[in-house]
C-alpha positions as CSV (number, residue, x, y, z in Angstrom):
1,M,4.5,5.0,-9.7
2,A,2.7,8.1,-11.0
3,G,0.0,9.3,-8.7
4,P,-2.4,12.1,-9.0
5,L,0.2,14.6,-7.8
6,A,2.5,13.9,-10.8
7,A,0.6,16.3,-13.0
8,T,0.6,19.1,-10.5
9,T,4.2,18.7,-9.4
10,Q,5.6,18.4,-12.9
11,T,3.7,21.3,-14.5
12,P,5.8,24.5,-14.3
13,I,4.0,27.8,-13.9
14,Q,4.8,30.3,-16.6
15,T,6.1,33.4,-14.8
16,Q,7.2,35.5,-17.8
17,N,6.3,39.2,-17.6
18,V,5.2,38.8,-13.9
19,D,6.5,40.8,-11.0
20,P,8.8,38.8,-8.5
21,S,6.2,38.8,-5.7
22,Q,3.7,37.1,-8.0
23,A,6.3,34.5,-9.0
24,Q,7.1,33.9,-5.4
25,F,3.4,33.5,-4.6
26,D,2.9,31.1,-7.5
27,E,5.9,29.0,-6.3
28,A,4.6,28.9,-2.8
29,L,1.1,28.0,-4.0
30,Q,2.5,25.0,-6.0
31,Q,4.5,23.8,-2.9
32,A,1.4,24.1,-0.7
33,I,-0.7,22.1,-3.2
34,A,1.9,19.4,-3.4
35,G,2.4,19.3,0.4
36,G,-1.4,19.3,1.0
37,G,-1.8,16.5,-1.5
38,G,0.7,14.4,0.4
39,Q,-1.0,15.0,3.7
40,L,-4.3,14.0,2.2
41,I,-2.9,10.8,0.9
42,A,-1.3,10.1,4.3
43,Q,-4.7,10.7,6.0
44,E,-6.5,8.3,3.6
45,M,-3.8,5.7,4.2
46,M,-4.2,6.0,8.0
47,K,-8.0,5.7,7.6
48,I,-7.6,2.5,5.6
49,A,-5.1,1.1,8.1
50,Q,-7.4,1.8,11.0
51,E,-10.3,0.1,9.2
52,V,-8.1,-3.0,8.5
53,L,-7.0,-3.0,12.2
54,N,-10.6,-2.7,13.4
55,E,-11.6,-5.7,11.1
56,A,-8.7,-7.8,12.4
57,M,-9.6,-7.0,16.0
58,A,-13.2,-7.9,15.4
59,D,-12.3,-11.2,13.8
60,E,-10.3,-12.2,16.9
61,E,-13.3,-11.7,19.2
């Protein structure tokens, strides 16, 4: 299953001729992007689950 994060997590950043602090920043940025994407997906899944639950509860009434 290749989601939208596959492109961002599999694309290495070229850090040749860059000072170490820039390389560390780039790595941290990539991790933040990947982590943030995961959180966004989880939030969307929770919204969908809540909608499904609300519909099921409404059908029981």
